Amino acid sequence: MTTPRLVLGVHAALLLLALGEGLLSWALAGVCLAALVVIGELWLRALTGEAMPPAHRIGLACAAGLVSLPFVALTLHVCGVLIEARSVAAGLAVLATLLGAVVLVRERGASAPADPRLPRMIGAVVLPGLLTLVVGFLALQAYGRLPHPPQPGYTSLALSGWAAGIERPVSIPARGVRVPLLVSSTGKPAATEPLRVRVGGRLVSGRPMTVKPDVTRAVDVLVPAPPDGCVHRIEISLGPASTVFYGRGPATC
């Protein structure tokens, strides 16, 4: 396949990757792999024009294409550009354009210097790449300047310590058990919420607790033994946040 067609195909694939968030992940993965292999082929054409066995060429093209991905990501990081799908796609498009231009110069090196088709072919490859870069950069800059709504605040409640590893119903002794918790809040003002413990459908304890913003706090609650050895649902809640595990008491069911 000719070099201009390879470059245009890469641009189309990268455009699909940048804008195809709603497509199936496996389809995007296939498109990404194909684009990287073509970029690797452009690397081979730019660096060497020697013929080689097909298996060797495919292997080197895959390796060169995969190396291009971290190379572009590192370049974006050095330039201070946010690394995301669209910026990486734009960077790969620029790389493919530059490689295509080098390949065209290399392929036309043996032709007459006055060949009028060479400038048009280079322009057909360079101009779409530059347009992609400029439009993508302007779009990212405009998106960054747009007003964004604040992220919604939340309060979370999670089991911690030994309780974080609960995978099956817990045997609770007659004296009860102290369950460690982690409470955190982000983006919400300080508030006092009820910290409640329910065994089955029965409320067994409750106390007010002050939740401060942007602070993670370790607390523990006493969970009394269920009335029998049957499995009971144990829910610990702090306002709207809650966590659940299951336990049984020392008595027979």
PDB file of C-alpha atoms in Angstrom:
ATOM      1  CA  MET A   1       0.000   0.000   0.000  1.00  0.00           C
ATOM      2  CA  THR A   2       1.248   3.487  -0.798  1.00  0.00           C
ATOM      3  CA  THR A   3       2.514   5.699   2.011  1.00  0.00           C
ATOM      4  CA  PRO A   4      -0.170   8.433   1.625  1.00  0.00           C
ATOM      5  CA  ARG A   5      -2.902   5.830   1.980  1.00  0.00           C
ATOM      6  CA  LEU A   6      -1.242   4.395   5.075  1.00  0.00           C
ATOM      7  CA  VAL A   7      -1.051   7.854   6.661  1.00  0.00           C
ATOM      8  CA  LEU A   8      -4.648   8.685   5.799  1.00  0.00           C
ATOM      9  CA  GLY A   9      -5.750   5.323   7.192  1.00  0.00           C
ATOM     10  CA  VAL A  10      -3.901   6.007  10.449  1.00  0.00           C
ATOM     11  CA  HIS A  11      -5.548   9.433  10.703  1.00  0.00           C
ATOM     12  CA  ALA A  12      -8.986   7.877  10.238  1.00  0.00           C
ATOM     13  CA  ALA A  13      -8.285   5.221  12.875  1.00  0.00           C
ATOM     14  CA  LEU A  14      -6.965   7.786  15.368  1.00  0.00           C
ATOM     15  CA  LEU A  15      -9.973  10.020  14.780  1.00  0.00           C
ATOM     16  CA  LEU A  16     -12.216   7.053  15.562  1.00  0.00           C
ATOM     17  CA  LEU A  17     -10.250   6.361  18.749  1.00  0.00           C
ATOM     18  CA  ALA A  18     -10.494   9.990  19.849  1.00  0.00           C
ATOM     19  CA  LEU A  19     -14.223  10.310  19.238  1.00  0.00           C
ATOM     20  CA  GLY A  20     -15.477   6.734  19.629  1.00  0.00           C
ATOM     21  CA  GLU A  21     -16.043   6.599  23.398  1.00  0.00           C
ATOM     22  CA  GLY A  22     -19.439   4.965  22.950  1.00  0.00           C
ATOM     23  CA  LEU A  23     -18.168   2.083  20.822  1.00  0.00           C
ATOM     24  CA  LEU A  24     -17.347  -1.389  22.090  1.00  0.00           C
ATOM     25  CA  SER A  25     -14.031  -1.586  23.932  1.00  0.00           C
ATOM     26  CA  TRP A  26     -12.858  -4.619  21.956  1.00  0.00           C
ATOM     27  CA  ALA A  27     -13.523  -2.806  18.679  1.00  0.00           C
ATOM     28  CA  LEU A  28     -11.500   0.228  19.818  1.00  0.00           C
ATOM     29  CA  ALA A  29      -8.704  -2.076  20.960  1.00  0.00           C
ATOM     30  CA  GLY A  30      -8.558  -3.625  17.495  1.00  0.00           C
ATOM     31  CA  VAL A  31      -8.498  -0.213  15.818  1.00  0.00           C
ATOM     32  CA  CYS A  32      -5.741   0.951  18.169  1.00  0.00           C
ATOM     33  CA  LEU A  33      -3.620  -2.125  17.468  1.00  0.00           C
ATOM     34  CA  ALA A  34      -4.046  -1.722  13.717  1.00  0.00           C
ATOM     35  CA  ALA A  35      -3.075   1.971  13.905  1.00  0.00           C
ATOM     36  CA  LEU A  36       0.053   1.165  15.931  1.00  0.00           C
ATOM     37  CA  VAL A  37       1.113  -1.548  13.456  1.00  0.00           C
ATOM     38  CA  VAL A  38       0.737   0.897  10.550  1.00  0.00           C
ATOM     39  CA  ILE A  39       2.759   3.523  12.441  1.00  0.00           C
ATOM     40  CA  GLY A  40       5.418   0.852  12.972  1.00  0.00           C
ATOM     41  CA  GLU A  41       5.429   0.172   9.227  1.00  0.00           C
ATOM     42  CA  LEU A  42       5.955   3.893   8.641  1.00  0.00           C
ATOM     43  CA  TRP A  43       8.916   3.784  11.044  1.00  0.00           C
ATOM     44  CA  LEU A  44      10.434   0.951   9.004  1.00  0.00           C
ATOM     45  CA  ARG A  45       9.892   2.778   5.723  1.00  0.00           C
ATOM     46  CA  ALA A  46      11.382   5.973   7.165  1.00  0.00           C
ATOM     47  CA  LEU A  47      14.453   4.329   8.721  1.00  0.00           C
ATOM     48  CA  THR A  48      15.235   1.644   6.144  1.00  0.00           C
ATOM     49  CA  GLY A  49      14.083   0.836   2.672  1.00  0.00           C
ATOM     50  CA  GLU A  50      15.521  -2.654   2.686  1.00  0.00           C
ATOM     51  CA  ALA A  51      13.338  -5.638   1.946  1.00  0.00           C
ATOM     52  CA  MET A  52      12.974  -8.321   4.625  1.00  0.00           C
ATOM     53  CA  PRO A  53      10.913 -11.482   5.198  1.00  0.00           C
ATOM     54  CA  PRO A  54       7.234 -10.758   5.971  1.00  0.00           C
ATOM     55  CA  ALA A  55       7.398 -12.304   9.447  1.00  0.00           C
ATOM     56  CA  HIS A  56      10.386 -10.137  10.393  1.00  0.00           C
ATOM     57  CA  ARG A  57       8.734  -7.030   8.991  1.00  0.00           C
ATOM     58  CA  ILE A  58       5.462  -7.613  10.867  1.00  0.00           C
ATOM     59  CA  GLY A  59       7.335  -8.246  14.116  1.00  0.00           C
ATOM     60  CA  LEU A  60       9.459  -5.105  13.777  1.00  0.00           C
ATOM     61  CA  ALA A  61       6.414  -3.044  12.789  1.00  0.00           C
ATOM     62  CA  CYS A  62       4.519  -4.227  15.884  1.00  0.00           C
ATOM     63  CA  ALA A  63       7.485  -3.431  18.136  1.00  0.00           C
ATOM     64  CA  ALA A  64       8.041   0.012  16.600  1.00  0.00           C
ATOM     65  CA  GLY A  65       4.333   0.812  16.803  1.00  0.00           C
ATOM     66  CA  LEU A  66       4.074  -0.191  20.457  1.00  0.00           C
ATOM     67  CA  VAL A  67       7.156   1.873  21.322  1.00  0.00           C
ATOM     68  CA  SER A  68       5.502   4.881  19.669  1.00  0.00           C
ATOM     69  CA  LEU A  69       2.741   4.947  22.285  1.00  0.00           C
ATOM     70  CA  PRO A  70       4.934   5.628  25.371  1.00  0.00           C
ATOM     71  CA  PHE A  71       7.122   7.879  23.226  1.00  0.00           C
ATOM     72  CA  VAL A  72       4.147  10.113  22.427  1.00  0.00           C
ATOM     73  CA  ALA A  73       2.882   9.993  26.029  1.00  0.00           C
ATOM     74  CA  LEU A  74       6.306  11.037  27.348  1.00  0.00           C
ATOM     75  CA  THR A  75       6.482  13.874  24.818  1.00  0.00           C
ATOM     76  CA  LEU A  76       3.046  15.132  25.888  1.00  0.00           C
ATOM     77  CA  HIS A  77       4.102  14.997  29.544  1.00  0.00           C
ATOM     78  CA  VAL A  78       7.265  16.993  28.861  1.00  0.00           C
ATOM     79  CA  CYS A  79       5.222  19.574  26.932  1.00  0.00           C
ATOM     80  CA  GLY A  80       2.741  19.893  29.817  1.00  0.00           C
ATOM     81  CA  VAL A  81      -0.203  18.464  27.868  1.00  0.00           C
ATOM     82  CA  LEU A  82      -2.751  16.392  29.774  1.00  0.00           C
ATOM     83  CA  ILE A  83      -2.383  12.738  28.779  1.00  0.00           C
ATOM     84  CA  GLU A  84      -5.775  11.448  27.690  1.00  0.00           C
ATOM     85  CA  ALA A  85      -7.258   9.626  24.722  1.00  0.00           C
ATOM     86  CA  ARG A  86      -7.646  12.674  22.480  1.00  0.00           C
ATOM     87  CA  SER A  87      -4.217  14.182  23.167  1.00  0.00           C
ATOM     88  CA  VAL A  88      -2.470  10.832  22.623  1.00  0.00           C
ATOM     89  CA  ALA A  89      -4.412  10.311  19.382  1.00  0.00           C
ATOM     90  CA  ALA A  90      -3.391  13.794  18.207  1.00  0.00           C
ATOM     91  CA  GLY A  91       0.243  13.094  19.086  1.00  0.00           C
ATOM     92  CA  LEU A  92       0.210   9.812  17.173  1.00  0.00           C
ATOM     93  CA  ALA A  93      -1.363  11.603  14.197  1.00  0.00           C
ATOM     94  CA  VAL A  94       1.466  14.143  14.183  1.00  0.00           C
ATOM     95  CA  LEU A  95       4.046  11.355  14.448  1.00  0.00           C
ATOM     96  CA  ALA A  96       2.446   9.468  11.557  1.00  0.00           C
ATOM     97  CA  THR A  97       2.417  12.652   9.474  1.00  0.00           C
ATOM     98  CA  LEU A  98       6.105  13.324  10.095  1.00  0.00           C
ATOM     99  CA  LEU A  99       7.047   9.728   9.345  1.00  0.00           C
ATOM    100  CA  GLY A 100       4.948   9.817   6.162  1.00  0.00           C
ATOM    101  CA  ALA A 101       6.731  12.966   5.009  1.00  0.00           C
ATOM    102  CA  VAL A 102      10.140  11.359   5.625  1.00  0.00           C
ATOM    103  CA  VAL A 103       9.083   8.236   3.746  1.00  0.00           C
ATOM    104  CA  LEU A 104       7.866  10.258   0.769  1.00  0.00           C
ATOM    105  CA  VAL A 105      11.148  12.133   0.589  1.00  0.00           C
ATOM    106  CA  ARG A 106      13.030   8.827   0.852  1.00  0.00           C
ATOM    107  CA  GLU A 107      10.884   7.101  -1.781  1.00  0.00           C
ATOM    108  CA  ARG A 108      11.221  10.017  -4.180  1.00  0.00           C
ATOM    109  CA  GLY A 109      14.939  10.415  -3.581  1.00  0.00           C
ATOM    110  CA  ALA A 110      15.781   8.480  -6.716  1.00  0.00           C
ATOM    111  CA  SER A 111      13.279  10.404  -8.859  1.00  0.00           C
ATOM    112  CA  ALA A 112      14.033  13.489 -10.840  1.00  0.00           C
ATOM    113  CA  PRO A 113      14.289  16.543  -8.565  1.00  0.00           C
ATOM    114  CA  ALA A 114      11.853  18.435 -10.735  1.00  0.00           C
ATOM    115  CA  ASP A 115       9.018  15.931 -10.228  1.00  0.00           C
ATOM    116  CA  PRO A 116       5.971  18.210  -9.670  1.00  0.00           C
ATOM    117  CA  ARG A 117       4.008  15.511  -7.836  1.00  0.00           C
ATOM    118  CA  LEU A 118       6.293  15.415  -4.794  1.00  0.00           C
ATOM    119  CA  PRO A 119       5.197  18.733  -3.209  1.00  0.00           C
ATOM    120  CA  ARG A 120       1.535  17.840  -3.741  1.00  0.00           C
ATOM    121  CA  MET A 121       1.975  14.420  -2.145  1.00  0.00           C
ATOM    122  CA  ILE A 122       3.855  15.843   0.843  1.00  0.00           C
ATOM    123  CA  GLY A 123       1.169  18.499   1.217  1.00  0.00           C
ATOM    124  CA  ALA A 124      -1.579  15.871   1.092  1.00  0.00           C
ATOM    125  CA  VAL A 125       0.045  14.152   4.089  1.00  0.00           C
ATOM    126  CA  VAL A 126       1.339  17.124   6.095  1.00  0.00           C
ATOM    127  CA  LEU A 127      -1.658  19.427   5.855  1.00  0.00           C
ATOM    128  CA  PRO A 128      -4.241  16.974   7.325  1.00  0.00           C
ATOM    129  CA  GLY A 129      -1.847  16.149  10.145  1.00  0.00           C
ATOM    130  CA  LEU A 130      -1.218  19.787  10.961  1.00  0.00           C
ATOM    131  CA  LEU A 131      -4.943  20.518  10.763  1.00  0.00           C
ATOM    132  CA  THR A 132      -5.636  17.629  13.162  1.00  0.00           C
ATOM    133  CA  LEU A 133      -3.012  18.938  15.579  1.00  0.00           C
ATOM    134  CA  VAL A 134      -4.269  22.517  15.501  1.00  0.00           C
ATOM    135  CA  VAL A 135      -7.939  21.632  15.815  1.00  0.00           C
ATOM    136  CA  GLY A 136      -7.258  19.116  18.582  1.00  0.00           C
ATOM    137  CA  PHE A 137      -5.079  21.563  20.509  1.00  0.00           C
ATOM    138  CA  LEU A 138      -7.616  24.377  20.200  1.00  0.00           C
ATOM    139  CA  ALA A 139     -10.443  22.052  21.241  1.00  0.00           C
ATOM    140  CA  LEU A 140      -8.539  20.923  24.333  1.00  0.00           C
ATOM    141  CA  GLN A 141      -7.695  24.510  25.261  1.00  0.00           C
ATOM    142  CA  ALA A 142     -11.310  25.610  24.812  1.00  0.00           C
ATOM    143  CA  TYR A 143     -12.591  22.692  26.881  1.00  0.00           C
ATOM    144  CA  GLY A 144     -10.161  23.551  29.669  1.00  0.00           C
ATOM    145  CA  ARG A 145     -11.446  27.148  29.807  1.00  0.00           C
ATOM    146  CA  LEU A 146     -15.122  26.209  29.905  1.00  0.00           C
ATOM    147  CA  PRO A 147     -16.857  26.432  33.302  1.00  0.00           C
ATOM    148  CA  HIS A 148     -17.191  23.038  34.913  1.00  0.00           C
ATOM    149  CA  PRO A 149     -19.737  22.243  37.603  1.00  0.00           C
ATOM    150  CA  PRO A 150     -18.227  21.326  40.962  1.00  0.00           C
ATOM    151  CA  GLN A 151     -17.966  17.658  41.742  1.00  0.00           C
ATOM    152  CA  PRO A 152     -20.756  16.470  44.049  1.00  0.00           C
ATOM    153  CA  GLY A 153     -19.737  15.972  47.655  1.00  0.00           C
ATOM    154  CA  TYR A 154     -20.033  12.648  49.409  1.00  0.00           C
ATOM    155  CA  THR A 155     -19.597  10.935  52.748  1.00  0.00           C
ATOM    156  CA  SER A 156     -18.296   7.377  52.769  1.00  0.00           C
ATOM    157  CA  LEU A 157     -18.340   4.708  55.443  1.00  0.00           C
ATOM    158  CA  ALA A 158     -16.187   1.585  55.067  1.00  0.00           C
ATOM    159  CA  LEU A 159     -15.102  -1.364  57.151  1.00  0.00           C
ATOM    160  CA  SER A 160     -11.406  -1.239  58.093  1.00  0.00           C
ATOM    161  CA  GLY A 161      -8.834  -3.221  60.035  1.00  0.00           C
ATOM    162  CA  TRP A 162      -9.774  -6.842  60.507  1.00  0.00           C
ATOM    163  CA  ALA A 163     -13.338  -6.111  59.350  1.00  0.00           C
ATOM    164  CA  ALA A 164     -12.153  -5.076  55.863  1.00  0.00           C
ATOM    165  CA  GLY A 165     -11.387  -8.728  55.138  1.00  0.00           C
ATOM    166  CA  ILE A 166     -14.819 -10.086  56.018  1.00  0.00           C
ATOM    167  CA  GLU A 167     -15.863 -12.580  53.344  1.00  0.00           C
ATOM    168  CA  ARG A 168     -18.332 -14.818  55.231  1.00  0.00           C
ATOM    169  CA  PRO A 169     -20.690 -14.532  58.207  1.00  0.00           C
ATOM    170  CA  VAL A 170     -18.832 -13.563  61.398  1.00  0.00           C
ATOM    171  CA  SER A 171     -19.292 -15.477  64.649  1.00  0.00           C
ATOM    172  CA  ILE A 172     -20.012 -12.815  67.298  1.00  0.00           C
ATOM    173  CA  PRO A 173     -19.454 -13.711  70.967  1.00  0.00           C
ATOM    174  CA  ALA A 174     -21.993 -12.931  73.683  1.00  0.00           C
ATOM    175  CA  ARG A 175     -20.113  -9.784  74.703  1.00  0.00           C
ATOM    176  CA  GLY A 176     -20.366  -8.431  71.142  1.00  0.00           C
ATOM    177  CA  VAL A 177     -17.544  -7.291  68.899  1.00  0.00           C
ATOM    178  CA  ARG A 178     -15.996  -3.901  68.114  1.00  0.00           C
ATOM    179  CA  VAL A 179     -15.992  -3.194  64.402  1.00  0.00           C
ATOM    180  CA  PRO A 180     -13.438  -0.636  63.076  1.00  0.00           C
ATOM    181  CA  LEU A 181     -14.626   1.847  60.458  1.00  0.00           C
ATOM    182  CA  LEU A 182     -13.206   4.588  58.273  1.00  0.00           C
ATOM    183  CA  VAL A 183     -15.335   7.703  57.785  1.00  0.00           C
ATOM    184  CA  SER A 184     -14.412  10.268  55.139  1.00  0.00           C
ATOM    185  CA  SER A 185     -16.156  13.280  53.631  1.00  0.00           C
ATOM    186  CA  THR A 186     -15.297  15.400  50.600  1.00  0.00           C
ATOM    187  CA  GLY A 187     -16.974  18.477  49.179  1.00  0.00           C
ATOM    188  CA  LYS A 188     -19.595  18.753  51.912  1.00  0.00           C
ATOM    189  CA  PRO A 189     -19.797  21.128  54.891  1.00  0.00           C
ATOM    190  CA  ALA A 190     -19.379  19.820  58.426  1.00  0.00           C
ATOM    191  CA  ALA A 191     -22.519  18.110  59.660  1.00  0.00           C
ATOM    192  CA  THR A 192     -23.739  15.878  62.451  1.00  0.00           C
ATOM    193  CA  GLU A 193     -25.156  12.572  61.278  1.00  0.00           C
ATOM    194  CA  PRO A 194     -26.614   9.643  63.231  1.00  0.00           C
ATOM    195  CA  LEU A 195     -24.309   6.617  63.463  1.00  0.00           C
ATOM    196  CA  ARG A 196     -26.614   3.603  63.712  1.00  0.00           C
ATOM    197  CA  VAL A 197     -26.161  -0.155  64.097  1.00  0.00           C
ATOM    198  CA  ARG A 198     -28.927  -2.546  63.007  1.00  0.00           C
ATOM    199  CA  VAL A 199     -28.981  -6.298  63.554  1.00  0.00           C
ATOM    200  CA  GLY A 200     -31.565  -7.753  61.222  1.00  0.00           C
ATOM    201  CA  GLY A 201     -34.404  -5.249  61.217  1.00  0.00           C
ATOM    202  CA  ARG A 202     -33.732  -4.124  64.803  1.00  0.00           C
ATOM    203  CA  LEU A 203     -31.984  -0.865  65.677  1.00  0.00           C
ATOM    204  CA  VAL A 204     -29.566  -1.731  68.494  1.00  0.00           C
ATOM    205  CA  SER A 205     -27.596   1.506  68.879  1.00  0.00           C
ATOM    206  CA  GLY A 206     -27.354   5.028  67.561  1.00  0.00           C
ATOM    207  CA  ARG A 207     -25.386   8.116  68.423  1.00  0.00           C
ATOM    208  CA  PRO A 208     -24.731  11.472  66.750  1.00  0.00           C
ATOM    209  CA  MET A 209     -21.376  11.910  65.053  1.00  0.00           C
ATOM    210  CA  THR A 210     -19.840  15.069  63.587  1.00  0.00           C
ATOM    211  CA  VAL A 211     -18.420  14.603  60.097  1.00  0.00           C
ATOM    212  CA  LYS A 212     -15.812  17.159  59.034  1.00  0.00           C
ATOM    213  CA  PRO A 213     -15.033  17.918  55.371  1.00  0.00           C
ATOM    214  CA  ASP A 214     -11.902  16.517  53.703  1.00  0.00           C
ATOM    215  CA  VAL A 215     -10.998  14.461  56.768  1.00  0.00           C
ATOM    216  CA  THR A 216     -10.714  10.681  57.096  1.00  0.00           C
ATOM    217  CA  ARG A 217     -11.487   9.497  60.590  1.00  0.00           C
ATOM    218  CA  ALA A 218     -11.153   6.069  62.225  1.00  0.00           C
ATOM    219  CA  VAL A 219     -13.979   5.067  64.557  1.00  0.00           C
ATOM    220  CA  ASP A 220     -15.333   1.818  65.933  1.00  0.00           C
ATOM    221  CA  VAL A 221     -18.772   0.643  66.992  1.00  0.00           C
ATOM    222  CA  LEU A 222     -19.890  -2.141  69.279  1.00  0.00           C
ATOM    223  CA  VAL A 223     -22.014  -4.705  67.487  1.00  0.00           C
ATOM    224  CA  PRO A 224     -23.941  -6.875  69.986  1.00  0.00           C
ATOM    225  CA  ALA A 225     -24.360 -10.591  69.417  1.00  0.00           C
ATOM    226  CA  PRO A 226     -27.436 -11.601  67.409  1.00  0.00           C
ATOM    227  CA  PRO A 227     -30.101 -13.379  69.462  1.00  0.00           C
ATOM    228  CA  ASP A 228     -29.339 -16.806  67.973  1.00  0.00           C
ATOM    229  CA  GLY A 229     -26.876 -18.707  65.799  1.00  0.00           C
ATOM    230  CA  CYS A 230     -28.727 -17.975  62.569  1.00  0.00           C
ATOM    231  CA  VAL A 231     -27.171 -15.618  60.033  1.00  0.00           C
ATOM    232  CA  HIS A 232     -28.357 -12.016  60.470  1.00  0.00           C
ATOM    233  CA  ARG A 233     -27.793  -8.946  58.309  1.00  0.00           C
ATOM    234  CA  ILE A 234     -25.759  -6.333  60.206  1.00  0.00           C
ATOM    235  CA  GLU A 235     -25.914  -2.798  58.843  1.00  0.00           C
ATOM    236  CA  ILE A 236     -23.871   0.154  60.091  1.00  0.00           C
ATOM    237  CA  SER A 237     -24.993   3.503  58.702  1.00  0.00           C
ATOM    238  CA  LEU A 238     -23.907   7.122  58.977  1.00  0.00           C
ATOM    239  CA  GLY A 239     -26.646   9.270  57.537  1.00  0.00           C
ATOM    240  CA  PRO A 240     -27.162   8.044  53.951  1.00  0.00           C
ATOM    241  CA  ALA A 241     -23.858   6.105  53.858  1.00  0.00           C
ATOM    242  CA  SER A 242     -23.851   2.510  55.041  1.00  0.00           C
ATOM    243  CA  THR A 243     -21.918  -0.748  55.047  1.00  0.00           C
ATOM    244  CA  VAL A 244     -23.223  -4.278  55.542  1.00  0.00           C
ATOM    245  CA  PHE A 245     -21.895  -7.654  56.642  1.00  0.00           C
ATOM    246  CA  TYR A 246     -23.440 -10.795  58.109  1.00  0.00           C
ATOM    247  CA  GLY A 247     -22.991 -12.420  61.502  1.00  0.00           C
ATOM    248  CA  ARG A 248     -24.371 -15.068  63.844  1.00  0.00           C
ATOM    249  CA  GLY A 249     -24.606 -15.216  67.630  1.00  0.00           C
ATOM    250  CA  PRO A 250     -23.323 -17.870  70.055  1.00  0.00           C
ATOM    251  CA  ALA A 251     -26.749 -19.432  70.668  1.00  0.00           C
ATOM    252  CA  THR A 252     -28.122 -22.211  68.518  1.00  0.00           C
ATOM    253  CA  CYS A 253     -30.482 -21.282  65.730  1.00  0.00           C
TER     254      CYS A 253
END
